[in-house]
mmCIF file of C-alpha atoms in Angstrom:
data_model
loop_
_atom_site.group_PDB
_atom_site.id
_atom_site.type_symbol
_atom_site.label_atom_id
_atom_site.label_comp_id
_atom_site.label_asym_id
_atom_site.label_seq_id
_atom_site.Cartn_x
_atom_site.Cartn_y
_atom_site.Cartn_z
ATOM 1 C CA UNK A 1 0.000 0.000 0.000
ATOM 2 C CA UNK A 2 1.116 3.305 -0.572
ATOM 3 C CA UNK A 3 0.248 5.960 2.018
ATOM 4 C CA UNK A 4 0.469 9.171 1.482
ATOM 5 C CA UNK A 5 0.368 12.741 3.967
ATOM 6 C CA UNK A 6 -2.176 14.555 3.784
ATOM 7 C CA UNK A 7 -2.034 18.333 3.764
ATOM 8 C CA UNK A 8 -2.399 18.395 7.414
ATOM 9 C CA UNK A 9 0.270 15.380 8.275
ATOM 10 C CA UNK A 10 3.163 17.912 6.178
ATOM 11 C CA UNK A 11 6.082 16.163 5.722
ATOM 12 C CA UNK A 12 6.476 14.164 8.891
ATOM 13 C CA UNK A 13 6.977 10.507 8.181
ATOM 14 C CA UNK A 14 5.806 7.697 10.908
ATOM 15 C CA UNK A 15 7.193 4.168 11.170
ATOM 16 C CA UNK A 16 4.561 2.655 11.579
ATOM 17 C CA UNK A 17 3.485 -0.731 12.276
ATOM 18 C CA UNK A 18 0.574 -1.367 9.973
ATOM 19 C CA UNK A 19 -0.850 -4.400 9.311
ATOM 20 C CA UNK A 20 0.182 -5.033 5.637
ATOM 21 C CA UNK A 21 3.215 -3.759 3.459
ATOM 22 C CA UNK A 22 3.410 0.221 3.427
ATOM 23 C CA UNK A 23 5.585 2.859 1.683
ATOM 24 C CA UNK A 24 5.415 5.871 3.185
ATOM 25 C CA UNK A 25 5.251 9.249 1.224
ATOM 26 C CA UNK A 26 5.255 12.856 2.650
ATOM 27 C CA UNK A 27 3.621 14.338 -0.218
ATOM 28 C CA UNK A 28 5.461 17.598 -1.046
ATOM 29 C CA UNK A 29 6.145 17.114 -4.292
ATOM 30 C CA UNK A 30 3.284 16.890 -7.259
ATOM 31 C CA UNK A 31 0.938 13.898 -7.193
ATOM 32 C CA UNK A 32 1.995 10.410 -8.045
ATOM 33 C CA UNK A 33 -0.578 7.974 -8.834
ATOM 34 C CA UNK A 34 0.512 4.099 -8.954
ATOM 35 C CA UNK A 35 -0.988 1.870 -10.671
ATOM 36 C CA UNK A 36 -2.708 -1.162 -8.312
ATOM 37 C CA UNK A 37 -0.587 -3.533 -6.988
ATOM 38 C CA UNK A 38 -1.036 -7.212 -6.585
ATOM 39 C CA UNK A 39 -2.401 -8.543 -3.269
ATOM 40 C CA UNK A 40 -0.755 -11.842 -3.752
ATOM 41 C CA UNK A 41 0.938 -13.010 -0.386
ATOM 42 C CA UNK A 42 0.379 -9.911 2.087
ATOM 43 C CA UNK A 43 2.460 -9.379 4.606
ATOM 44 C CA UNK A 44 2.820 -7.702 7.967
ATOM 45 C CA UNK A 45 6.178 -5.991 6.927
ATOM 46 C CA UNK A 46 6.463 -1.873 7.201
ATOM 47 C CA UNK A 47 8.905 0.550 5.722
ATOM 48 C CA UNK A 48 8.247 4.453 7.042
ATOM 49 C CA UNK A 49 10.231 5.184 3.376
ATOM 50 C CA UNK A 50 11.494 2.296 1.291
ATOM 51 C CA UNK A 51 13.252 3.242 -2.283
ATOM 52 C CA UNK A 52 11.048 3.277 -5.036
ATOM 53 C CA UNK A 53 11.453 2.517 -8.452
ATOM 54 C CA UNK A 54 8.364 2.888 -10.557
ATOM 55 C CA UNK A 55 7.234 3.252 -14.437
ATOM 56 C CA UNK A 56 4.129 4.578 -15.917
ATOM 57 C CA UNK A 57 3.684 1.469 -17.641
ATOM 58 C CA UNK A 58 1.188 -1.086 -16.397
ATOM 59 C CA UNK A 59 3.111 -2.622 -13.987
ATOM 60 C CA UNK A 60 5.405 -1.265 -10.821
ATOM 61 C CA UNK A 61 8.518 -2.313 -9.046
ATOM 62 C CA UNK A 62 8.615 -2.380 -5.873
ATOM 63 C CA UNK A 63 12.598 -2.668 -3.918
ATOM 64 C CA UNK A 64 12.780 -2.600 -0.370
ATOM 65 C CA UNK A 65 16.361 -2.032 0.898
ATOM 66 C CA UNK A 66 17.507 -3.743 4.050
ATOM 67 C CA UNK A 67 17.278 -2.144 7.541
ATOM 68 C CA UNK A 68 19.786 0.382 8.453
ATOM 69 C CA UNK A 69 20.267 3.140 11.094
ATOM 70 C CA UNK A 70 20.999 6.322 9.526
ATOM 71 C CA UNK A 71 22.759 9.077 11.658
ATOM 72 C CA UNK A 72 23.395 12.849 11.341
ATOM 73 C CA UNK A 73 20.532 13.097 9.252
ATOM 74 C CA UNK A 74 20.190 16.943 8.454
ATOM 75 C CA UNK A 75 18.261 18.950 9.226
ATOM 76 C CA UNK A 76 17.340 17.899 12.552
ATOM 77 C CA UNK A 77 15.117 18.274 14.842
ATOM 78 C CA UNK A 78 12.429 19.407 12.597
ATOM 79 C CA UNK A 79 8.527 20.191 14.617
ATOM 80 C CA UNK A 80 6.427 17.330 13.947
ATOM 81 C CA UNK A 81 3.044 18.085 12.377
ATOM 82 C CA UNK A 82 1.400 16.749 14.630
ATOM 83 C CA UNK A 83 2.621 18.667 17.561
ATOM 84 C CA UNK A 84 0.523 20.615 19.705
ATOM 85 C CA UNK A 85 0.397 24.610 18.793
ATOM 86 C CA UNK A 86 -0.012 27.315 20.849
ATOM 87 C CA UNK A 87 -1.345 30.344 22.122
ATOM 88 C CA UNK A 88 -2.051 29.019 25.503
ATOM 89 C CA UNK A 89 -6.409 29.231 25.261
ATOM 90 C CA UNK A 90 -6.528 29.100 29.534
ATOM 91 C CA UNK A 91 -4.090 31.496 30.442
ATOM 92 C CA UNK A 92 -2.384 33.511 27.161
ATOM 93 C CA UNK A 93 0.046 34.909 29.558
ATOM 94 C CA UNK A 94 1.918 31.961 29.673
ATOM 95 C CA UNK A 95 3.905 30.228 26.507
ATOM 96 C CA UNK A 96 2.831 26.781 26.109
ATOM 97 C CA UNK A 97 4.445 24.707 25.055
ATOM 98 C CA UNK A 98 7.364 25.007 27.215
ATOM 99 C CA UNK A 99 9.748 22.828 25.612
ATOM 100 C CA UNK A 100 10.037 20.043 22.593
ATOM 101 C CA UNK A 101 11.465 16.838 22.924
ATOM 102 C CA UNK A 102 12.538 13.821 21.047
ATOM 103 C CA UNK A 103 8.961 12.731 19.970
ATOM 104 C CA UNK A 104 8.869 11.104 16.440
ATOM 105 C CA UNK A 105 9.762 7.056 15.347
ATOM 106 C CA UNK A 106 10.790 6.297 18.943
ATOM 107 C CA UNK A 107 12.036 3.118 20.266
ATOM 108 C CA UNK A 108 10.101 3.077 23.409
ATOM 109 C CA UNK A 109 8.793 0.334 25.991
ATOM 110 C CA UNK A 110 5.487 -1.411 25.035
ATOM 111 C CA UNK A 111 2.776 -3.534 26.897
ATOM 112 C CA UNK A 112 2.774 -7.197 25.810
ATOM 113 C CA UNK A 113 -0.886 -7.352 25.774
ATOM 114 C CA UNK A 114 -1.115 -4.719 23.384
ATOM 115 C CA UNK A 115 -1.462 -5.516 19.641
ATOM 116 C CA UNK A 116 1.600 -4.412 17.373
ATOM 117 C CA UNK A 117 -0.910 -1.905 15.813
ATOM 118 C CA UNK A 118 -2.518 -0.906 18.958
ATOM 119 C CA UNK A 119 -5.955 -2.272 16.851
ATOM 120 C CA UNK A 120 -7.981 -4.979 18.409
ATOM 121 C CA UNK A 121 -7.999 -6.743 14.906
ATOM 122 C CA UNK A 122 -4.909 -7.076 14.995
ATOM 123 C CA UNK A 123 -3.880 -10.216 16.600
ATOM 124 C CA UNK A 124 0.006 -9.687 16.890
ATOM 125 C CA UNK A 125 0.856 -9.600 20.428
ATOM 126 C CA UNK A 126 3.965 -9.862 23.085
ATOM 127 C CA UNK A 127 6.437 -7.423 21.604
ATOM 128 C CA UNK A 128 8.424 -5.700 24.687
ATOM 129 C CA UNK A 129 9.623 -2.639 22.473
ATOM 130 C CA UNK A 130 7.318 -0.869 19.631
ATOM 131 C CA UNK A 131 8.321 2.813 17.267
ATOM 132 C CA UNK A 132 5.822 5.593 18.570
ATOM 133 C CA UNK A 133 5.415 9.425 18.828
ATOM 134 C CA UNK A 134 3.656 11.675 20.475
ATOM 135 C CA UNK A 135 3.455 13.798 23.318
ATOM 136 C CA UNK A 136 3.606 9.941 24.916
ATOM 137 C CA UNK A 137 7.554 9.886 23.979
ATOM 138 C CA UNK A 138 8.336 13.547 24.602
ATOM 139 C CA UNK A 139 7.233 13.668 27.750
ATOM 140 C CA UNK A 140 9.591 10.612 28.902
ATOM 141 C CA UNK A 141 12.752 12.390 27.912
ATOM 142 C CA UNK A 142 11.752 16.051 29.372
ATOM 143 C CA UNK A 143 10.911 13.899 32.776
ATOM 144 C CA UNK A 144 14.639 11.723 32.158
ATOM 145 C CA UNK A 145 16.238 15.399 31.695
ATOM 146 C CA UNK A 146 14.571 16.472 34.665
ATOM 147 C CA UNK A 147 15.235 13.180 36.619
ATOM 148 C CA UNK A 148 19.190 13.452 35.896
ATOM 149 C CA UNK A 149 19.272 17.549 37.165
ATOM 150 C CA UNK A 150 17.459 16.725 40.692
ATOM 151 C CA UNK A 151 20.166 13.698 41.158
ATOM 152 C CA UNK A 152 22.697 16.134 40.256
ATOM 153 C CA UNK A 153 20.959 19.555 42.137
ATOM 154 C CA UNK A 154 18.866 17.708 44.955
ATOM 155 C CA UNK A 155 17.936 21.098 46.657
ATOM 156 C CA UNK A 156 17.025 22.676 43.132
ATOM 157 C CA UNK A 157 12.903 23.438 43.125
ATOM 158 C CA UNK A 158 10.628 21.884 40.069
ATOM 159 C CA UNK A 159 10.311 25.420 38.810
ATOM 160 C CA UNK A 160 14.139 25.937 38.681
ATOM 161 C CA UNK A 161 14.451 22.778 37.069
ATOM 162 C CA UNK A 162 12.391 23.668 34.678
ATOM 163 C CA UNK A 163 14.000 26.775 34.117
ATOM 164 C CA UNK A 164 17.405 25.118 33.846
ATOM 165 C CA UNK A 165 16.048 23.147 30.872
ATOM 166 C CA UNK A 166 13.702 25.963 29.004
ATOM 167 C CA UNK A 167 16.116 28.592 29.592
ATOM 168 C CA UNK A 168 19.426 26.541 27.951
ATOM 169 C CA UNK A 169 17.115 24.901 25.010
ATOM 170 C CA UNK A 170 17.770 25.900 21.551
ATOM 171 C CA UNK A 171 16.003 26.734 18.506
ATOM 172 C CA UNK A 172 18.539 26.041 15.878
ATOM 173 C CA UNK A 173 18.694 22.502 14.164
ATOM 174 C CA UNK A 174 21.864 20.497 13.240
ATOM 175 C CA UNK A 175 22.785 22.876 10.447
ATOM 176 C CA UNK A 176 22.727 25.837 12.698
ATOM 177 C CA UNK A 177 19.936 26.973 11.092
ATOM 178 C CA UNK A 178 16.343 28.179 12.759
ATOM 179 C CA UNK A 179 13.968 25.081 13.469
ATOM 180 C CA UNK A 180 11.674 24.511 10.539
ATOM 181 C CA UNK A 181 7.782 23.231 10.894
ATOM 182 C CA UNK A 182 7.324 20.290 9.294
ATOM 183 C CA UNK A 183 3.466 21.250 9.129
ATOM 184 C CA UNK A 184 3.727 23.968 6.763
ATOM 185 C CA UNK A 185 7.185 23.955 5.394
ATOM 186 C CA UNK A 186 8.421 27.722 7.072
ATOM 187 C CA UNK A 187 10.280 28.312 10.006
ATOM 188 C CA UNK A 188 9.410 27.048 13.775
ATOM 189 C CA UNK A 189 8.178 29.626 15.797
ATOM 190 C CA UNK A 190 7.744 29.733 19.708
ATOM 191 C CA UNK A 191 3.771 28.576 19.275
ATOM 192 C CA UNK A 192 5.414 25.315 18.523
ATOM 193 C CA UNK A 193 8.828 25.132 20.540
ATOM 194 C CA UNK A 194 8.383 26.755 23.137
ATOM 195 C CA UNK A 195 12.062 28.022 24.365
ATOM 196 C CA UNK A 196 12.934 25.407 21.922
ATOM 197 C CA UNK A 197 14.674 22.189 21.923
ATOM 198 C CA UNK A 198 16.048 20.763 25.025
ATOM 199 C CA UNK A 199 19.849 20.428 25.459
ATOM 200 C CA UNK A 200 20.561 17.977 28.793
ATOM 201 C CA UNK A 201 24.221 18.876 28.991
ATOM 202 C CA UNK A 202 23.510 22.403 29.368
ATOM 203 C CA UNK A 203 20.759 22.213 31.198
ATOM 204 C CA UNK A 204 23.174 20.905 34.072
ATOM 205 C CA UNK A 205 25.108 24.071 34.522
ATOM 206 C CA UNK A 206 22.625 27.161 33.193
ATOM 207 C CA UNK A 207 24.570 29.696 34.973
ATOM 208 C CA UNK A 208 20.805 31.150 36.429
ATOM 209 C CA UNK A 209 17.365 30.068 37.304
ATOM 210 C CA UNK A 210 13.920 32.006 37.379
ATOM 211 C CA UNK A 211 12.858 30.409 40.992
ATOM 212 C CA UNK A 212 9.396 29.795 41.621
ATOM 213 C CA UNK A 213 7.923 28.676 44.803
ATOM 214 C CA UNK A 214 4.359 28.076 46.808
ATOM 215 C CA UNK A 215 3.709 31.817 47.144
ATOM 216 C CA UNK A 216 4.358 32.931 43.962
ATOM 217 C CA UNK A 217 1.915 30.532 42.590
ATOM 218 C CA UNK A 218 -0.872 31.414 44.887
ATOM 219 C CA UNK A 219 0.163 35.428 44.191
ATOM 220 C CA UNK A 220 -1.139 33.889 40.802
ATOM 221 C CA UNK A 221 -4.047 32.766 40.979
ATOM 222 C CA UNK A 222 -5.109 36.155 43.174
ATOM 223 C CA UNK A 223 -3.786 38.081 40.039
ATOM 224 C CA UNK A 224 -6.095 35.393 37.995
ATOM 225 C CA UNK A 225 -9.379 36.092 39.889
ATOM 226 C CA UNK A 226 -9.804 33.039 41.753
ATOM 227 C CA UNK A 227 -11.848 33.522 44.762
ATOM 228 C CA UNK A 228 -10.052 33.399 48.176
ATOM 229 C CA UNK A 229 -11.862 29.377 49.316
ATOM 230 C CA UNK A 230 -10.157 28.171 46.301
ATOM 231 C CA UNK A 231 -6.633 29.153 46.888
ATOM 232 C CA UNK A 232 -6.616 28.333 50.126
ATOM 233 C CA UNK A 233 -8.036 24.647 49.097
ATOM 234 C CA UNK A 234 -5.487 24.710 46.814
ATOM 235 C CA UNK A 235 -2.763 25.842 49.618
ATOM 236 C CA UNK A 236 -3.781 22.522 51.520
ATOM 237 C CA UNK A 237 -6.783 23.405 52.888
ATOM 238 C CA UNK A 238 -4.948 26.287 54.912
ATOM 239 C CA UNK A 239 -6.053 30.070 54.346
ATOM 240 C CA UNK A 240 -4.148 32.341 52.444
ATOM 241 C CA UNK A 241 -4.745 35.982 52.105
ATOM 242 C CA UNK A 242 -4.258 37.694 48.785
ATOM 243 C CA UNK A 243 -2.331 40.742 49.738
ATOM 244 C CA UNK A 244 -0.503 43.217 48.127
ATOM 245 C CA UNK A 245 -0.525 44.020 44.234
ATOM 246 C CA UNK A 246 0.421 41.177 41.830
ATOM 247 C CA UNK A 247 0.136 41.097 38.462
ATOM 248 C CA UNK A 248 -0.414 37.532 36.140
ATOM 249 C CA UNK A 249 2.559 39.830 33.870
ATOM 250 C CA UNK A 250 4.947 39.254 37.127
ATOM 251 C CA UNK A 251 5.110 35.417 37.396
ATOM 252 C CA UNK A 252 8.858 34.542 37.493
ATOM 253 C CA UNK A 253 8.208 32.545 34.507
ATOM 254 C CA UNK A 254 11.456 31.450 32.366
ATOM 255 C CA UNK A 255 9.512 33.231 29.503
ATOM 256 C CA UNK A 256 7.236 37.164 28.617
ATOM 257 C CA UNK A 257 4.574 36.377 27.275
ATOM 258 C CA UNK A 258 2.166 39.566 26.355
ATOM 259 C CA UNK A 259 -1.095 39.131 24.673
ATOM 260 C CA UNK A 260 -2.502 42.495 25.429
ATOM 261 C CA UNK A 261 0.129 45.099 24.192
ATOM 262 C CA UNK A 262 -0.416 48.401 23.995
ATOM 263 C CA UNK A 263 1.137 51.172 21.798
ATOM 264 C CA UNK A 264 1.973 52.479 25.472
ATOM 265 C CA UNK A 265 4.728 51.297 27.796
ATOM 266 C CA UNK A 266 4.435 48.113 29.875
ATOM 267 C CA UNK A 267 7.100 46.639 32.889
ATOM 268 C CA UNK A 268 7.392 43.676 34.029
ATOM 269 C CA UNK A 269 9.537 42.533 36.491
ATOM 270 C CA UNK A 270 11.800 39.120 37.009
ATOM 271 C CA UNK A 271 14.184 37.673 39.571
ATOM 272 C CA UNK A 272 17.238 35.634 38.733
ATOM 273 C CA UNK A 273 18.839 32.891 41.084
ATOM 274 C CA UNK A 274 22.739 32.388 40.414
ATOM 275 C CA UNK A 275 23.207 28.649 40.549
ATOM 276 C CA UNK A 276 26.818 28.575 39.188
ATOM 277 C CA UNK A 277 30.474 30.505 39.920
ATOM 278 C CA UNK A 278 30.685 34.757 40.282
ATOM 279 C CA UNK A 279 30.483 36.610 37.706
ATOM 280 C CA UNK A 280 28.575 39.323 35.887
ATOM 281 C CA UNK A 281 25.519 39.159 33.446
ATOM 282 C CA UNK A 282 24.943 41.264 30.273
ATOM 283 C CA UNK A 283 21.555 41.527 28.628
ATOM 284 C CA UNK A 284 20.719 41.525 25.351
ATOM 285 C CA UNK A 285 16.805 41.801 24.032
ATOM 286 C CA UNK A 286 15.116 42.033 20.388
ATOM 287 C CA UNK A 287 11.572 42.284 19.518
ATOM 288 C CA UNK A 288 10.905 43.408 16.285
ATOM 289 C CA UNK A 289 8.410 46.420 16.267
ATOM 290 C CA UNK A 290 9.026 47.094 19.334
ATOM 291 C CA UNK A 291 11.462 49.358 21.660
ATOM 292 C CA UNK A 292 12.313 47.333 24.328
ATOM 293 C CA UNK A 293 14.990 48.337 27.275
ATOM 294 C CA UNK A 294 16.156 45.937 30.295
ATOM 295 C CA UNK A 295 17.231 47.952 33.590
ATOM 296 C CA UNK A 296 19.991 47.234 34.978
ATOM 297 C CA UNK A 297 20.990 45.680 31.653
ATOM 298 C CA UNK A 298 24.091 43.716 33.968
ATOM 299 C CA UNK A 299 23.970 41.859 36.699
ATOM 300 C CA UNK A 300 26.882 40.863 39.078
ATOM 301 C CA UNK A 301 26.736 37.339 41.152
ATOM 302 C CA UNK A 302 29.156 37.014 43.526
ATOM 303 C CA UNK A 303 28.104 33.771 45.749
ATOM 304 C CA UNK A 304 25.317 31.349 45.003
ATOM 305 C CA UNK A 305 21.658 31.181 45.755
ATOM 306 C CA UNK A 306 22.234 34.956 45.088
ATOM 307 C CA UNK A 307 19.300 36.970 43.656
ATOM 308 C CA UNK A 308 19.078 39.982 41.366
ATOM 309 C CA UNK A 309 16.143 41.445 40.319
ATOM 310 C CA UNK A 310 15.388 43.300 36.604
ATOM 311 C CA UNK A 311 12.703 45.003 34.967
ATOM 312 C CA UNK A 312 12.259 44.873 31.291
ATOM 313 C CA UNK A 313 10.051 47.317 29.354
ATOM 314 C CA UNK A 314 8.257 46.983 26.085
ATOM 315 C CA UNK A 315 6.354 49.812 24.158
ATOM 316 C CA UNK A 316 4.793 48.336 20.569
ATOM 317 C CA UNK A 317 4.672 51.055 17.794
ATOM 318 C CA UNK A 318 2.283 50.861 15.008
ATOM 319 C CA UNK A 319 3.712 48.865 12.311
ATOM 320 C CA UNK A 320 2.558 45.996 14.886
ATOM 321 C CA UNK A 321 -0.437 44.959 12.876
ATOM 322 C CA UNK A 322 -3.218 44.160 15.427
ATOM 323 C CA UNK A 323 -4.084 40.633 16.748
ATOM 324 C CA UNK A 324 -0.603 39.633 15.302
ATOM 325 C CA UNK A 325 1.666 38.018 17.510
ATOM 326 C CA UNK A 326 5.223 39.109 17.774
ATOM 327 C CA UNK A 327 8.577 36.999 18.479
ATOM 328 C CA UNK A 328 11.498 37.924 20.220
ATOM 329 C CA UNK A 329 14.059 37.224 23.024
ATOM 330 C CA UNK A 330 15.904 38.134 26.383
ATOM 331 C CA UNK A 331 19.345 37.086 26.773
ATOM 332 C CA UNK A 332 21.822 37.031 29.799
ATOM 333 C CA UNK A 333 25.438 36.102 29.102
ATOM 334 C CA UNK A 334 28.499 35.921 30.989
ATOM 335 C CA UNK A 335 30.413 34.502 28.137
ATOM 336 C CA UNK A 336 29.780 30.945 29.069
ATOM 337 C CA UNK A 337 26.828 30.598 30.026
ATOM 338 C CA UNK A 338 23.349 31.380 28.022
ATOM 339 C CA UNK A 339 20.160 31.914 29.858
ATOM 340 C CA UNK A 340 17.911 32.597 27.393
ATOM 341 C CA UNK A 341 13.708 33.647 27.381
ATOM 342 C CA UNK A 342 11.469 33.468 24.418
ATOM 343 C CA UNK A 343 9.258 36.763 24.295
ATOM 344 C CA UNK A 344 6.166 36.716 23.145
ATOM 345 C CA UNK A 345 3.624 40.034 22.401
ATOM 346 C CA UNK A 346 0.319 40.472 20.576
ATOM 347 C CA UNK A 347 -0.919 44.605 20.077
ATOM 348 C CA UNK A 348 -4.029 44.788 20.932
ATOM 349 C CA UNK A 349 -4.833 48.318 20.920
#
């Protein structure tokens, strides 16, 4: 069988396990109708791509090449089709997704009682290991990469972890290019990579964290709205006050996300946690359309668990259109180390 994308599939190609003989096709090139093949002898084999040599006569050859592992294949990563897109529809003020991961034609674990095909037709059963994508397989290695930084950081907090990992990912592929979408053929943007693509080894030593802790989280969900019996059910059942001003804007949140800019001037504010040697910080920020200044634009650590705090203004002008969403990021370097935040503005007015 041949099996081609649809429009919506792009050019990401599964590996399947299908229950007869499939050659995968992505489908970016013009249309390519074979004729019918035989159905003589069917088999359970699968190929996500198998060489293909074919005439326009009334017959087609079929080869399929043996197995093989191909590495540095380039570009790499490339953003699944399939993947999840944002804006964030709950809370806009917060990027989602976070992060991407390893997701596509993995090599993963598999229940023995499952079928092969995960169909209940299909009567091909007890295979330990199975190829699958998804969230599913993502998830696994952001939870490894987090696993391996609390073994190596014990007293680290989830959020910092996380930070550690958004703040060090990267959005350029193997070719040291920017990350293209495999859904539409253009360019990656932050709706589907979040900060971008995790890197483990430098997630161990980012330099700095944004911290997050209990507090913060319940200054949140004041800033949200939620009534005052909530949050406390939500602060185990014991009462907290909402006092003070907080803003949803505020949230020490590895990434800005604004999706109610004006053409006037908005501040928000973030903290920074060194987790690594002294030394001193330089910012750098870019936001197309957009004047955007970072005060004090350099920070100087000189023990750990220290904290600095920064402020970071953006003003939209009117070549914004409106509704349109805006990329850009915030960048703190001390040479080595790269703690970078997506930002993330839509004009609204």
């Amino acid at each position: 069988m041949f099996l081609r994308n649809q429009q919506q599939n792009g050019n990401t190609l599964l590996a399947e396990p299908h229950v007869l003989s499939t050659v995968g096709d992505h489908g970016s090139h013009p249309p390519y109708r074979p004729p019918a093949l035989p159905t003589r002898n069917p088999t359970s084999l699968t190929t996500s791509r198998a060489p293909v040599a074919a005439s326009l006569a009334s017959s087609i050859t079929v080869r399929f090449s043996s197995a093989r592992t191909l590495y540095g294949r380039k570009p790499a990563p490339v953003m699944a089709s399939f993947s999840s897109r944002g804006p964030n529809k709950i809370q806009p003020s917060i990027l989602k997704p976070d992060v991407t991961a390893p997701g596509v034609n993995i090599l993963a674990a598999y229940s023995l009682f499952a079928s092969a095909s995960d169909l209940l037709t299909d009567n091909r059963r007890g295979f330990p290991f199975n190829v699958m994508q998804g969230t599913s397989m993502s998830c696994p290695h952001a939870a490894g990469i987090a696993g391996l930084l609390r073994t190596l950081h014990p007293t680290w907090s989830p959020a910092a972890i996380k930070s550690a990992i958004m703040t060090t990912a990267t959005t350029l592929d193997n070719t040291n290019k920017p990350i293209q979408d495999a859904f539409d053929h253009k360019l990656a943007n932050p709706f589907a990579y979040g900060s971008g693509h995790v890197q483990p080894n430098r997630a161990i030593e980012p330099g700095l964290v944004y911290d997050l802790h209990l507090n913060d989280y319940l200054n949140f969900l004041c800033a949200s709205g939620y009534n005052q019996q909530l949050i406390s059910a939500l602060n185990f059942n014991r009462t907290f006050i909402c006092k003070g001003t907080h803003t949803i804007d505020d949230l020490n949140y590895p990434s800005i996300t604004l999706p109610n800019l004006k053409l006037s001037p908005l501040t928000i504010t973030r903290t920074l946690t060194n987790v690594g040697p002294p030394g001193t910080y330089n910012a750098t920020a870019k936001l197309d359309g957009c004047k955007i200044t970072v005060v004090p634009n350099s920070l100087t650590f000189t023990k750990i668990n220290e904290k600095k705090t920064f402020r970071v203004t953006i003003q939209a002008s009117i070549v914004i259109k409106l509704y349109k969403y805006q990329f850009g990021e915030l960048l703190w370097t001390d040479g080595k180390h790269r703690v970078r935040s997506p930002i993330t503005v839509r004009r609204r007015r």
